C-alpha cells in the first residue's frame, strides 16, 4: 500500500500548475513509445498523490506505479521490462535511492546508462523516474548518456514558503457539513504531504486518527479502517504503545460496523490487556465499554450489562467523573430498554442522567436524554407525550445548539409517529424535505440509506410500488457498497421480494440469499426464518416494510 491509498489523490497547488501541465503533455505526447522523463520531488506522500491523480484523471491503465526497491539488481528490472515493457500507459518508477550513490560497480543508475539502448527497446512506454532534487543532479553526472535522452525534467518539490501550514484542528462532527468535513480531510492529507516527514510518529498517528474519524462520519468505513491502521503503524514506529492501542480500538469499532464481531472482540481484548499492563484505569474502562457494545450487537445483553455495571461504571465513580458516569448509565438504560425493562430504563434517564446534564449546563446532552425518554414513552404507546417532546422541545433545542444531525434524527422520530397514526403524506414530506436533505448535506450515507428505506416503507403502504422499488434499490446499493450486514438483511428482505414480483426472480433470489447470510451472521433468528421460508417458495406476496 502506498501513501495515496490512504490519503487519495491531490490537486497540485498553483505553484506546480505549470509543471503539472507540462508533465501531462509529455506523457500524452509519448504514448506508445519510449520517452524518459525525470520528475523531482521532496515529499513521498505528495509524489504518490500526484501519481494517483494522473491515474484518476486518465484511468488506472494509463499510469502504473512501480517501486524500484522490489528488484534485487538491475538485471531483475530488465527481466520485468521484458514482460511488462509493452503494456499501455506510463510507468512511474519510485524508490530509486538504491540506484544512486553506490559507486560505479554497484550503482544501478550506472547500469541504466550502459543499457540505455536495450531499455529503450524493452520499454515501449513513457518512463518517469521520480528523484529527489540532488538525485537529479547525480543522474546527470552518473548517467550522462541517458541524461541526453531525456524528454523533459519537471519539478514538484515543495517551495519553502508552502511549508508554514497550521496543524489541522479536529472538527465538531455533530454540526460540520459534508463540505466542511471533506475540506478538513484535504487539509490533513495536504499537511501530511507537506510536513509528514518532519512530524513525530505520534503526531502522524494523531492526524491519522483524526482523518479516520472524518472518514467514519462520512460513512467511508473502508477508508477509515485503512487510516486507523496507518495511525497504529505510525504510533508503533514511535514506540507509542498507548497510541497503538487507541488506534486499534478505533479499528475494532469499524470491524464491528462491518459485522465482523468476533474479530472486533478479539482486537478489543488485546487492547484491554495492553492498557491493563500500563495500569491506565480510564482507558481500561473505555475499552470495557467498547467490548460491551460488541457483546450487545451479538445479542449477549446480560453480559454487556454486567460489564457496564460492574467493570466500567465503578471506575468513573472512583475517578469522580460524573459526566462519564452519566454516559455509561445511559448505555445501561439502552440495554434495559432493549430487554423490555422500560420502567427501569426510564428511571435511570430521569433520575441519574438528566440531573447531571442539568447541573453541568450541557444543553445538547440534556436534549439527547430527553429524546431517549420520548423513545421509551413511544414504546409504551404514549404517542402524544412523545410527539410533544420531539416536536416542541427537541427540534428547537437542536436548532439552537446547531446540532443538525440530531435535529434530523428527531424529525425522523416525528415521522415514525405520524406514519403509525396513518398520516402518511405528512410523514413522507418530513422524510423527504426535513430528514433526508440533512443527511445528504452531512455526507452521512448510512443514515441516507436508512431514510430511503423508510421512505420506501411509506410508499409501499400507499401502493406506490414503482417509487418504493427505486428507493429500495438506492438504499440497497449504498448498504452493498458499505457492506453493512444489518442493512443488507433488512433492505434485502424487502428489495429481493419486490424484484421477484417485478419479473427479475434470479436477482431477487440472489439478494434474498445475501440477506439470509447477513441475518444469520447477526443472530437475527426471526428474520432468518422468514427469509428461509421466502427462498423455499416459488413466489410470495410482498411483506410489509
Coordinates of C-alpha atoms in Angstrom, one line a residue:
X1 CA 0.0 0.0 0.0
X2 CA 1.4 3.4 -0.9
X3 CA 0.6 6.8 0.6
X4 CA -2.1 7.6 -2.0
X5 CA -4.1 4.5 -1.0
X6 CA -4.6 6.2 2.4
X7 CA -4.7 9.9 1.5
X8 CA -6.0 9.8 -2.0
X9 CA -5.1 12.0 -5.0
X10 CA -4.2 15.6 -4.6
X11 CA -4.7 18.6 -6.9
X12 CA -1.3 20.4 -7.4
X13 CA -1.2 23.9 -5.9
X14 CA -0.8 26.9 -8.2
X15 CA 2.9 26.9 -7.8
X16 CA 3.0 23.5 -9.6
X17 CA 0.3 24.1 -12.1
X18 CA 2.8 24.7 -14.9
X19 CA 4.9 21.7 -14.2
X20 CA 1.7 19.6 -13.9
X21 CA 0.5 20.6 -17.3
X22 CA 3.9 20.0 -18.8
X23 CA 4.2 16.5 -17.3
X24 CA 0.8 15.5 -18.7
X25 CA 1.7 16.8 -22.1
X26 CA 5.0 15.0 -22.1
X27 CA 3.3 11.7 -21.2
X28 CA 0.4 12.1 -23.6
X29 CA 2.8 13.0 -26.5
X30 CA 4.9 9.9 -25.9
X31 CA 2.1 7.4 -25.6
X32 CA 3.0 4.0 -27.1
X33 CA 6.8 4.8 -27.3
X34 CA 9.8 5.1 -25.0
X35 CA 10.4 8.5 -23.5
X36 CA 12.5 9.4 -20.4
X37 CA 11.1 12.0 -18.0
X38 CA 12.7 13.0 -14.8
X39 CA 10.4 14.2 -12.0
X40 CA 11.8 15.9 -9.0
X41 CA 10.1 15.8 -5.6
X42 CA 10.8 16.2 -1.9
X43 CA 7.7 14.7 -0.3
X44 CA 7.0 11.0 -1.0
X45 CA 3.3 11.2 0.1
X46 CA 2.8 14.1 -2.4
X47 CA 4.6 12.2 -5.1
X48 CA 2.2 9.2 -4.7
X49 CA -0.8 11.6 -4.6
X50 CA 0.3 13.1 -7.9
X51 CA 0.6 9.7 -9.5
X52 CA -2.8 8.8 -8.1
X53 CA -4.2 12.0 -9.6
X54 CA -2.9 11.0 -13.0
X55 CA -4.4 7.6 -12.7
X56 CA -7.8 9.1 -11.6
X57 CA -7.8 11.6 -14.4
X58 CA -6.7 9.3 -17.2
X59 CA -7.7 5.8 -15.9
X60 CA -5.6 3.3 -13.9
X61 CA -4.3 1.6 -17.0
X62 CA -2.7 4.9 -18.2
X63 CA -0.3 5.1 -15.3
X64 CA 1.5 2.4 -13.4
X65 CA 3.5 3.0 -10.2
X66 CA 6.5 0.6 -9.6
X67 CA 8.8 0.5 -6.6
X68 CA 12.4 0.0 -7.7
X69 CA 13.3 -1.4 -4.2
X70 CA 11.5 -4.6 -5.2
X71 CA 14.3 -5.5 -7.6
X72 CA 17.4 -7.3 -6.3
X73 CA 19.6 -5.9 -9.1
X74 CA 19.4 -4.0 -12.4
X75 CA 19.1 -7.3 -14.3
X76 CA 15.8 -8.1 -12.4
X77 CA 14.4 -4.8 -13.5
X78 CA 15.3 -5.6 -17.1
X79 CA 13.6 -9.0 -16.8
X80 CA 10.5 -7.3 -15.5
X81 CA 10.5 -5.0 -18.5
X82 CA 10.7 -8.0 -20.9
X83 CA 7.2 -9.0 -19.7
X84 CA 5.7 -5.6 -18.9
X85 CA 7.5 -3.1 -21.1
X86 CA 4.9 -3.3 -23.9
X87 CA 2.0 -2.6 -21.6
X88 CA 0.0 0.6 -22.3
X89 CA 0.4 3.7 -20.2
X90 CA 3.2 5.5 -18.5
X91 CA 5.5 3.7 -16.0
X92 CA 6.3 5.7 -12.8
X93 CA 9.5 4.3 -11.1
X94 CA 9.8 5.3 -7.5
X95 CA 12.2 4.2 -4.6
X96 CA 15.3 4.9 -6.6
X97 CA 17.6 5.5 -3.6
X98 CA 19.4 2.2 -4.0
X99 CA 20.1 3.1 -7.6
X100 CA 22.3 6.0 -6.6
X101 CA 25.4 6.8 -4.6
X102 CA 26.9 3.3 -4.6
X103 CA 29.8 3.7 -6.9
X104 CA 30.3 2.6 -10.4
X105 CA 30.4 -1.2 -9.7
X106 CA 27.2 -1.3 -7.7
X107 CA 25.2 1.6 -9.0
X108 CA 22.0 0.5 -10.8
X109 CA 21.9 4.0 -12.3
X110 CA 25.3 3.3 -14.0
X111 CA 23.7 0.1 -15.4
X112 CA 20.8 2.2 -16.7
X113 CA 23.3 4.4 -18.5
X114 CA 25.2 1.4 -20.1
X115 CA 22.0 -0.5 -21.0
X116 CA 20.0 2.6 -22.2
X117 CA 19.6 1.2 -25.8
X118 CA 18.3 -2.1 -24.5
X119 CA 16.0 -0.4 -22.0
X120 CA 14.5 1.8 -24.8
X121 CA 13.8 -1.4 -26.9
X122 CA 12.2 -3.2 -24.0
X123 CA 10.1 -0.3 -22.7
X124 CA 7.7 0.9 -25.4
X125 CA 6.0 3.3 -23.0
X126 CA 6.9 6.6 -21.2
X127 CA 9.2 6.0 -18.2
X128 CA 9.1 8.6 -15.4
X129 CA 11.9 8.4 -12.9
X130 CA 10.9 10.1 -9.6
X131 CA 14.0 11.6 -8.0
X132 CA 14.9 13.9 -5.2
X133 CA 16.4 17.2 -6.3
X134 CA 20.0 16.2 -5.5
X135 CA 19.4 12.8 -7.2
X136 CA 18.6 14.6 -10.5
X137 CA 22.0 16.3 -10.4
X138 CA 23.6 12.9 -9.6
X139 CA 21.7 11.3 -12.6
X140 CA 23.2 14.0 -14.9
X141 CA 26.7 13.2 -13.6
X142 CA 26.5 9.4 -13.3
X143 CA 24.4 8.7 -16.4
X144 CA 25.4 11.4 -18.9
X145 CA 24.4 9.5 -22.0
X146 CA 21.0 8.6 -20.6
X147 CA 20.6 12.2 -19.4
X148 CA 21.0 13.3 -23.0
X149 CA 18.0 11.1 -23.9
X150 CA 15.6 12.9 -21.5
X151 CA 12.4 14.2 -23.0
X152 CA 12.0 16.6 -20.1
X153 CA 12.5 17.4 -16.4
X154 CA 9.7 18.6 -14.1
X155 CA 10.0 19.6 -10.5
X156 CA 7.3 19.0 -7.9
X157 CA 9.4 19.9 -4.8
X158 CA 7.6 22.0 -2.3
X159 CA 8.7 25.6 -2.2
X160 CA 9.9 26.7 1.2
X161 CA 7.1 29.3 1.6
X162 CA 4.5 26.5 1.4
X163 CA 5.8 24.7 4.5
X164 CA 4.2 27.1 7.1
X165 CA 0.9 25.3 7.3
X166 CA -1.0 25.2 10.6
X167 CA -1.8 22.0 12.4
X168 CA -5.4 20.9 11.3
X169 CA -7.6 21.0 14.4
X170 CA -10.4 18.5 14.9
X171 CA -13.9 19.4 13.7
X172 CA -17.1 19.3 15.7
X173 CA -18.6 16.3 13.8
X174 CA -22.1 17.0 15.3
X175 CA -22.5 20.1 13.2
X176 CA -19.9 20.1 10.4
X177 CA -21.3 19.9 6.9
X178 CA -20.1 17.3 4.4
X179 CA -18.2 20.0 2.5
X180 CA -16.5 21.1 5.8
X181 CA -15.5 17.5 6.5
X182 CA -14.2 17.0 3.0
X183 CA -12.2 20.2 3.3
X184 CA -10.7 19.2 6.6
X185 CA -9.8 15.8 5.1
X186 CA -8.0 17.6 2.3
X187 CA -6.2 19.8 4.8
X188 CA -5.0 16.8 6.8
X189 CA -3.8 15.0 3.7
X190 CA -2.0 18.1 2.5
X191 CA -0.5 18.7 5.9
X192 CA 0.9 15.1 5.9
X193 CA 2.2 15.7 2.4
X194 CA 3.9 18.9 3.4
X195 CA 5.0 18.1 6.9
X196 CA 4.7 14.3 7.3
X197 CA 8.4 13.5 7.3
X198 CA 9.1 16.3 9.9
X199 CA 6.4 15.0 12.3
X200 CA 7.0 12.5 15.0
X201 CA 5.3 9.1 14.7
X202 CA 2.9 10.0 17.4
X203 CA 1.9 13.3 15.6
X204 CA 1.3 11.4 12.4
X205 CA -0.7 8.9 14.4
X206 CA -2.9 11.6 15.9
X207 CA -3.6 13.1 12.5
X208 CA -4.3 9.6 11.1
X209 CA -6.9 9.1 13.9
X210 CA -8.5 12.4 13.2
X211 CA -8.7 11.5 9.5
X212 CA -10.3 8.2 10.4
X213 CA -12.9 9.9 12.5
X214 CA -13.8 12.1 9.5
X215 CA -14.0 9.2 7.1
X216 CA -16.1 7.3 9.6
X217 CA -18.5 10.2 10.0
X218 CA -19.0 10.2 6.2
X219 CA -19.7 6.5 6.1
X220 CA -16.4 5.8 4.3
X221 CA -15.7 2.9 6.6
X222 CA -13.1 1.1 4.5
X223 CA -11.1 4.3 4.2
X224 CA -11.5 4.8 7.9
X225 CA -10.3 1.3 8.7
X226 CA -7.2 1.8 6.5
X227 CA -6.3 5.1 8.1
X228 CA -6.7 3.8 11.6
X229 CA -4.3 1.1 10.5
X230 CA -1.9 3.8 9.2
X231 CA -2.2 5.5 12.6
X232 CA -1.5 2.3 14.5
X233 CA 1.7 1.8 12.4
X234 CA 2.8 5.4 13.0
X235 CA 2.4 5.0 16.7
X236 CA 4.2 1.7 16.6
X237 CA 7.2 3.2 14.8
X238 CA 7.3 5.9 17.5
X239 CA 7.1 3.2 20.2
X240 CA 4.0 4.9 21.4
X241 CA 2.1 1.8 22.7
X242 CA -0.8 3.7 24.1
X243 CA -1.3 5.3 20.7
X244 CA -1.2 1.9 19.1
X245 CA -3.9 0.6 21.4
X246 CA -6.2 3.6 20.8
X247 CA -5.9 3.3 17.1
X248 CA -6.6 -0.5 17.3
X249 CA -9.7 0.2 19.4
X250 CA -11.0 2.6 16.7
X251 CA -10.3 -0.1 14.1
X252 CA -12.2 -2.6 16.1
X253 CA -15.2 -0.3 16.2
X254 CA -15.2 -0.2 12.4
X255 CA -14.9 -4.0 12.2
X256 CA -18.0 -4.1 14.4
X257 CA -19.9 -1.9 12.0
X258 CA -18.9 -4.4 9.2
X259 CA -20.4 -7.2 11.3
X260 CA -17.0 -8.8 12.0
X261 CA -17.9 -9.1 15.6
X262 CA -15.5 -11.9 16.6
X263 CA -12.5 -10.1 15.1
X264 CA -13.6 -6.8 16.7
X265 CA -13.9 -8.5 20.1
X266 CA -10.5 -10.2 19.8
X267 CA -8.9 -6.9 19.0
X268 CA -10.6 -5.1 21.9
X269 CA -9.5 -7.8 24.3
X270 CA -5.9 -7.3 23.1
X271 CA -6.3 -3.6 23.6
X272 CA -7.7 -4.1 27.1
X273 CA -4.7 -6.3 28.1
X274 CA -2.4 -3.6 26.8
X275 CA -4.0 -0.8 28.9
X276 CA -4.0 -3.2 31.9
X277 CA -0.3 -3.6 31.6
X278 CA 0.0 0.2 31.5
X279 CA -2.3 0.5 34.6
X280 CA -4.4 3.0 32.8
X281 CA -7.8 2.7 34.6
X282 CA -9.7 5.2 32.4
X283 CA -8.6 3.6 29.1
X284 CA -9.4 0.1 30.5
X285 CA -12.9 1.4 31.4
X286 CA -13.4 2.9 27.9
X287 CA -12.3 -0.4 26.3
X288 CA -14.6 -2.4 28.5
X289 CA -17.4 -0.2 27.3
X290 CA -16.5 -0.9 23.7
X291 CA -16.4 -4.6 24.5
X292 CA -19.9 -4.3 26.0
X293 CA -21.1 -2.6 22.7
X294 CA -19.8 -5.6 20.7
X295 CA -21.5 -8.1 23.1
X296 CA -24.7 -6.1 22.8
X297 CA -24.5 -6.3 19.0
X298 CA -24.1 -10.1 19.4
X299 CA -27.2 -10.3 21.5
X300 CA -25.3 -11.0 24.7
X301 CA -27.3 -8.4 26.6
X302 CA -26.8 -9.8 30.1
X303 CA -23.0 -10.0 29.8
X304 CA -22.9 -6.5 28.2
X305 CA -25.0 -5.2 31.1
X306 CA -22.7 -6.8 33.7
X307 CA -19.6 -5.3 32.2
X308 CA -21.2 -1.8 32.2
X309 CA -22.4 -2.1 35.8
X310 CA -19.5 -4.0 37.4
X311 CA -16.5 -3.1 35.3
X312 CA -16.9 0.3 33.7
X313 CA -19.2 2.3 35.9
X314 CA -17.2 1.8 39.2
X315 CA -14.1 3.2 37.5
X316 CA -15.8 6.6 36.8
X317 CA -17.3 6.6 40.3
X318 CA -13.8 6.2 41.8
X319 CA -12.4 8.9 39.5
X320 CA -15.3 11.2 40.3
X321 CA -16.1 11.7 36.6
X322 CA -19.8 12.5 36.8
X323 CA -20.2 13.1 33.1
X324 CA -18.7 9.7 32.0
X325 CA -20.7 8.0 34.8
X326 CA -23.9 9.5 33.3
X327 CA -22.9 8.4 29.8
X328 CA -22.4 4.8 31.0
X329 CA -25.7 4.9 32.8
X330 CA -27.3 5.9 29.6
X331 CA -25.9 2.8 27.8
X332 CA -27.2 0.7 30.7
X333 CA -30.6 2.2 30.1
X334 CA -30.2 1.4 26.3
X335 CA -29.8 -2.3 27.1
X336 CA -32.6 -2.4 29.7
X337 CA -34.8 -0.7 27.0
X338 CA -33.9 -3.4 24.5
X339 CA -34.7 -6.1 27.1
X340 CA -38.2 -4.5 27.6
X341 CA -37.5 -3.2 31.1
X342 CA -38.9 0.2 30.2
X343 CA -39.7 1.4 33.7
X344 CA -36.2 0.8 35.0
X345 CA -34.7 2.4 31.8
X346 CA -37.0 5.4 32.3
X347 CA -36.0 5.8 35.9
X348 CA -32.3 5.9 35.0
X349 CA -32.9 8.5 32.3
X350 CA -34.9 10.8 34.6
X351 CA -33.1 10.3 37.9
X352 CA -29.5 9.5 37.1
X353 CA -28.8 11.1 33.7
X354 CA -31.0 14.2 33.3
X355 CA -30.0 15.9 36.6
X356 CA -26.3 15.5 35.8
X357 CA -26.5 17.3 32.5
X358 CA -28.7 20.0 34.0
X359 CA -26.1 20.7 36.7
X360 CA -23.4 20.7 34.1
X361 CA -25.4 23.1 31.9
X362 CA -24.9 20.7 29.0
X363 CA -27.9 21.6 26.8
X364 CA -27.2 19.2 24.0
X365 CA -26.7 16.1 26.2
X366 CA -29.8 17.0 28.2
X367 CA -31.8 17.1 24.9
X368 CA -30.3 13.8 23.9
X369 CA -31.6 12.2 27.2
X370 CA -35.0 13.8 26.7
X371 CA -35.1 12.2 23.3
X372 CA -34.4 8.8 24.9
X373 CA -37.2 9.4 27.4
X374 CA -39.5 10.2 24.5
X375 CA -38.4 6.9 22.8
X376 CA -39.5 5.0 25.9
X377 CA -42.8 6.8 26.1
X378 CA -43.3 5.9 22.4
X379 CA -42.6 2.2 23.2
X380 CA -45.2 2.4 26.0
X381 CA -47.8 3.7 23.5
X382 CA -47.8 7.2 24.8
X383 CA -47.6 8.8 21.4
X384 CA -48.9 12.2 22.2
X385 CA -46.4 12.8 25.1
X386 CA -43.5 11.5 22.9
X387 CA -44.6 13.7 20.0
X388 CA -44.7 16.8 22.2
X389 CA -41.2 16.2 23.4
X390 CA -39.8 15.5 19.9
X391 CA -41.6 18.4 18.1
X392 CA -41.9 21.1 20.7
X393 CA -38.8 20.6 22.9
X394 CA -36.1 18.8 21.0
X395 CA -36.2 20.1 17.4
X396 CA -36.0 23.8 18.6
X397 CA -33.2 22.9 21.1
X398 CA -31.1 21.1 18.5
X399 CA -31.6 24.0 16.1
X400 CA -30.3 26.5 18.7
X401 CA -27.2 24.5 19.5
X402 CA -26.6 23.8 15.8
X403 CA -26.8 20.0 16.0
X404 CA -28.4 19.4 12.7
X405 CA -27.8 15.7 12.8
X406 CA -29.8 15.3 16.0
X407 CA -32.4 17.6 14.5
X408 CA -32.8 15.2 11.5
X409 CA -32.9 12.1 13.8
X410 CA -35.7 13.8 15.8
X411 CA -37.6 14.7 12.6
X412 CA -37.4 11.0 11.8
X413 CA -39.0 10.1 15.1
X414 CA -41.9 12.5 14.4
X415 CA -42.3 10.9 11.0
X416 CA -42.4 7.5 12.7
X417 CA -45.3 8.6 14.9
X418 CA -47.2 10.2 12.0
X419 CA -46.8 7.0 9.9
X420 CA -48.1 4.9 12.8
X421 CA -51.1 7.2 13.1
X422 CA -51.8 6.9 9.4
X423 CA -50.7 10.4 8.4
X424 CA -48.7 9.0 5.6
X425 CA -48.5 12.2 3.4
X426 CA -47.1 14.3 6.2
X427 CA -44.7 11.5 7.3
X428 CA -43.4 11.2 3.7
X429 CA -43.0 15.0 3.5
X430 CA -40.9 15.1 6.6
X431 CA -38.7 12.2 5.4
X432 CA -38.1 13.8 2.0
X433 CA -37.9 17.5 3.0
X434 CA -36.7 17.6 6.6
X435 CA -34.7 14.5 7.3
X436 CA -33.1 13.2 4.1
X437 CA -31.6 16.6 2.9
X438 CA -29.7 16.9 6.2
X439 CA -28.1 13.5 5.9
X440 CA -27.1 14.3 2.4
X441 CA -25.6 17.7 3.5
X442 CA -23.6 15.9 6.2
X443 CA -22.5 13.2 3.8
X444 CA -24.0 10.6 6.1
X445 CA -24.5 7.8 3.6
X446 CA -25.6 5.2 6.1
X447 CA -28.4 7.3 7.5
X448 CA -29.3 8.4 4.0
X449 CA -29.8 4.7 3.1
X450 CA -31.9 4.1 6.3
X451 CA -34.1 7.1 5.4
X452 CA -34.5 5.9 1.8
X453 CA -35.7 2.6 3.2
X454 CA -38.2 4.2 5.5
X455 CA -39.5 6.4 2.6
X456 CA -40.0 3.1 0.6
X457 CA -41.9 1.7 3.6
X458 CA -44.4 4.6 3.4
X459 CA -44.7 4.3 -0.4
X460 CA -45.4 0.6 -0.1
X461 CA -48.3 1.4 2.3
X462 CA -49.5 3.9 -0.3
X463 CA -49.3 1.2 -3.0
X464 CA -46.7 3.4 -4.9
X465 CA -44.6 0.3 -5.9
X466 CA -42.5 2.0 -8.6
X467 CA -41.3 4.7 -6.2
X468 CA -40.7 2.2 -3.5
X469 CA -38.7 0.0 -5.8
X470 CA -36.5 2.9 -6.8
X471 CA -35.8 3.9 -3.2
X472 CA -35.2 0.3 -2.0
X473 CA -32.7 -0.1 -4.9
X474 CA -30.8 3.1 -3.9
X475 CA -30.7 2.0 -0.2
X476 CA -29.6 -1.5 -1.1
X477 CA -26.9 -0.1 -3.4
X478 CA -25.5 2.0 -0.5
X479 CA -25.5 -0.8 2.0
X480 CA -23.8 -3.1 -0.5
X481 CA -21.0 -0.5 -1.0
X482 CA -20.6 -0.1 2.7
X483 CA -21.0 -3.8 3.4
X484 CA -23.3 -3.2 6.3
X485 CA -24.8 -6.6 7.3
X486 CA -27.9 -5.2 9.1
X487 CA -28.7 -3.0 6.0
X488 CA -28.2 -6.0 3.6
X489 CA -30.5 -8.1 5.8
X490 CA -33.2 -5.5 6.4
X491 CA -33.4 -3.9 3.0
X492 CA -32.5 -7.1 1.1
X493 CA -35.5 -8.9 2.6
X494 CA -37.9 -6.4 1.0
X495 CA -36.0 -5.5 -2.1
X496 CA -35.5 -9.2 -3.0
X497 CA -39.2 -9.8 -2.7
X498 CA -40.1 -6.8 -4.9
X499 CA -37.6 -7.9 -7.6
X500 CA -39.2 -11.3 -7.7
X501 CA -42.6 -9.7 -8.1
X502 CA -41.4 -7.4 -10.9
X503 CA -40.1 -10.2 -13.0
X504 CA -36.5 -10.5 -12.0
X505 CA -36.5 -13.6 -9.9
X506 CA -32.9 -14.5 -10.4
X507 CA -31.6 -11.2 -9.0
X508 CA -34.3 -11.3 -6.3
X509 CA -33.3 -14.7 -5.1
X510 CA -29.6 -13.7 -5.0
X511 CA -30.4 -10.7 -2.8
X512 CA -32.6 -12.8 -0.5
X513 CA -29.7 -15.3 -0.1
X514 CA -27.4 -12.4 0.8
X515 CA -29.9 -11.1 3.3
X516 CA -30.2 -14.6 4.8
X517 CA -26.4 -14.8 5.3
X518 CA -26.3 -11.4 6.9
X519 CA -29.3 -12.1 9.2
X520 CA -27.7 -15.4 10.3
X521 CA -24.3 -13.7 10.9
X522 CA -26.1 -11.1 13.1
X523 CA -28.1 -13.7 15.0
X524 CA -31.4 -12.3 13.7
X525 CA -33.3 -15.6 14.0
X526 CA -36.8 -14.3 13.2
X527 CA -35.7 -12.6 10.0
X528 CA -33.5 -15.5 9.0
X529 CA -36.5 -17.8 9.4
X530 CA -38.7 -15.5 7.2
X531 CA -36.0 -15.4 4.6
X532 CA -35.6 -19.2 4.5
X533 CA -39.4 -19.5 4.1
X534 CA -39.3 -17.0 1.2
X535 CA -36.5 -18.8 -0.5
X536 CA -38.3 -22.1 -0.2
X537 CA -41.4 -20.8 -2.1
X538 CA -41.6 -20.1 -5.8
X539 CA -43.2 -16.7 -5.3
X540 CA -44.5 -14.8 -2.3
X541 CA -46.6 -11.7 -1.7
X542 CA -44.6 -8.6 -0.6
X543 CA -44.4 -8.3 3.2
X544 CA -44.9 -5.0 4.9
X545 CA -41.8 -2.8 5.2

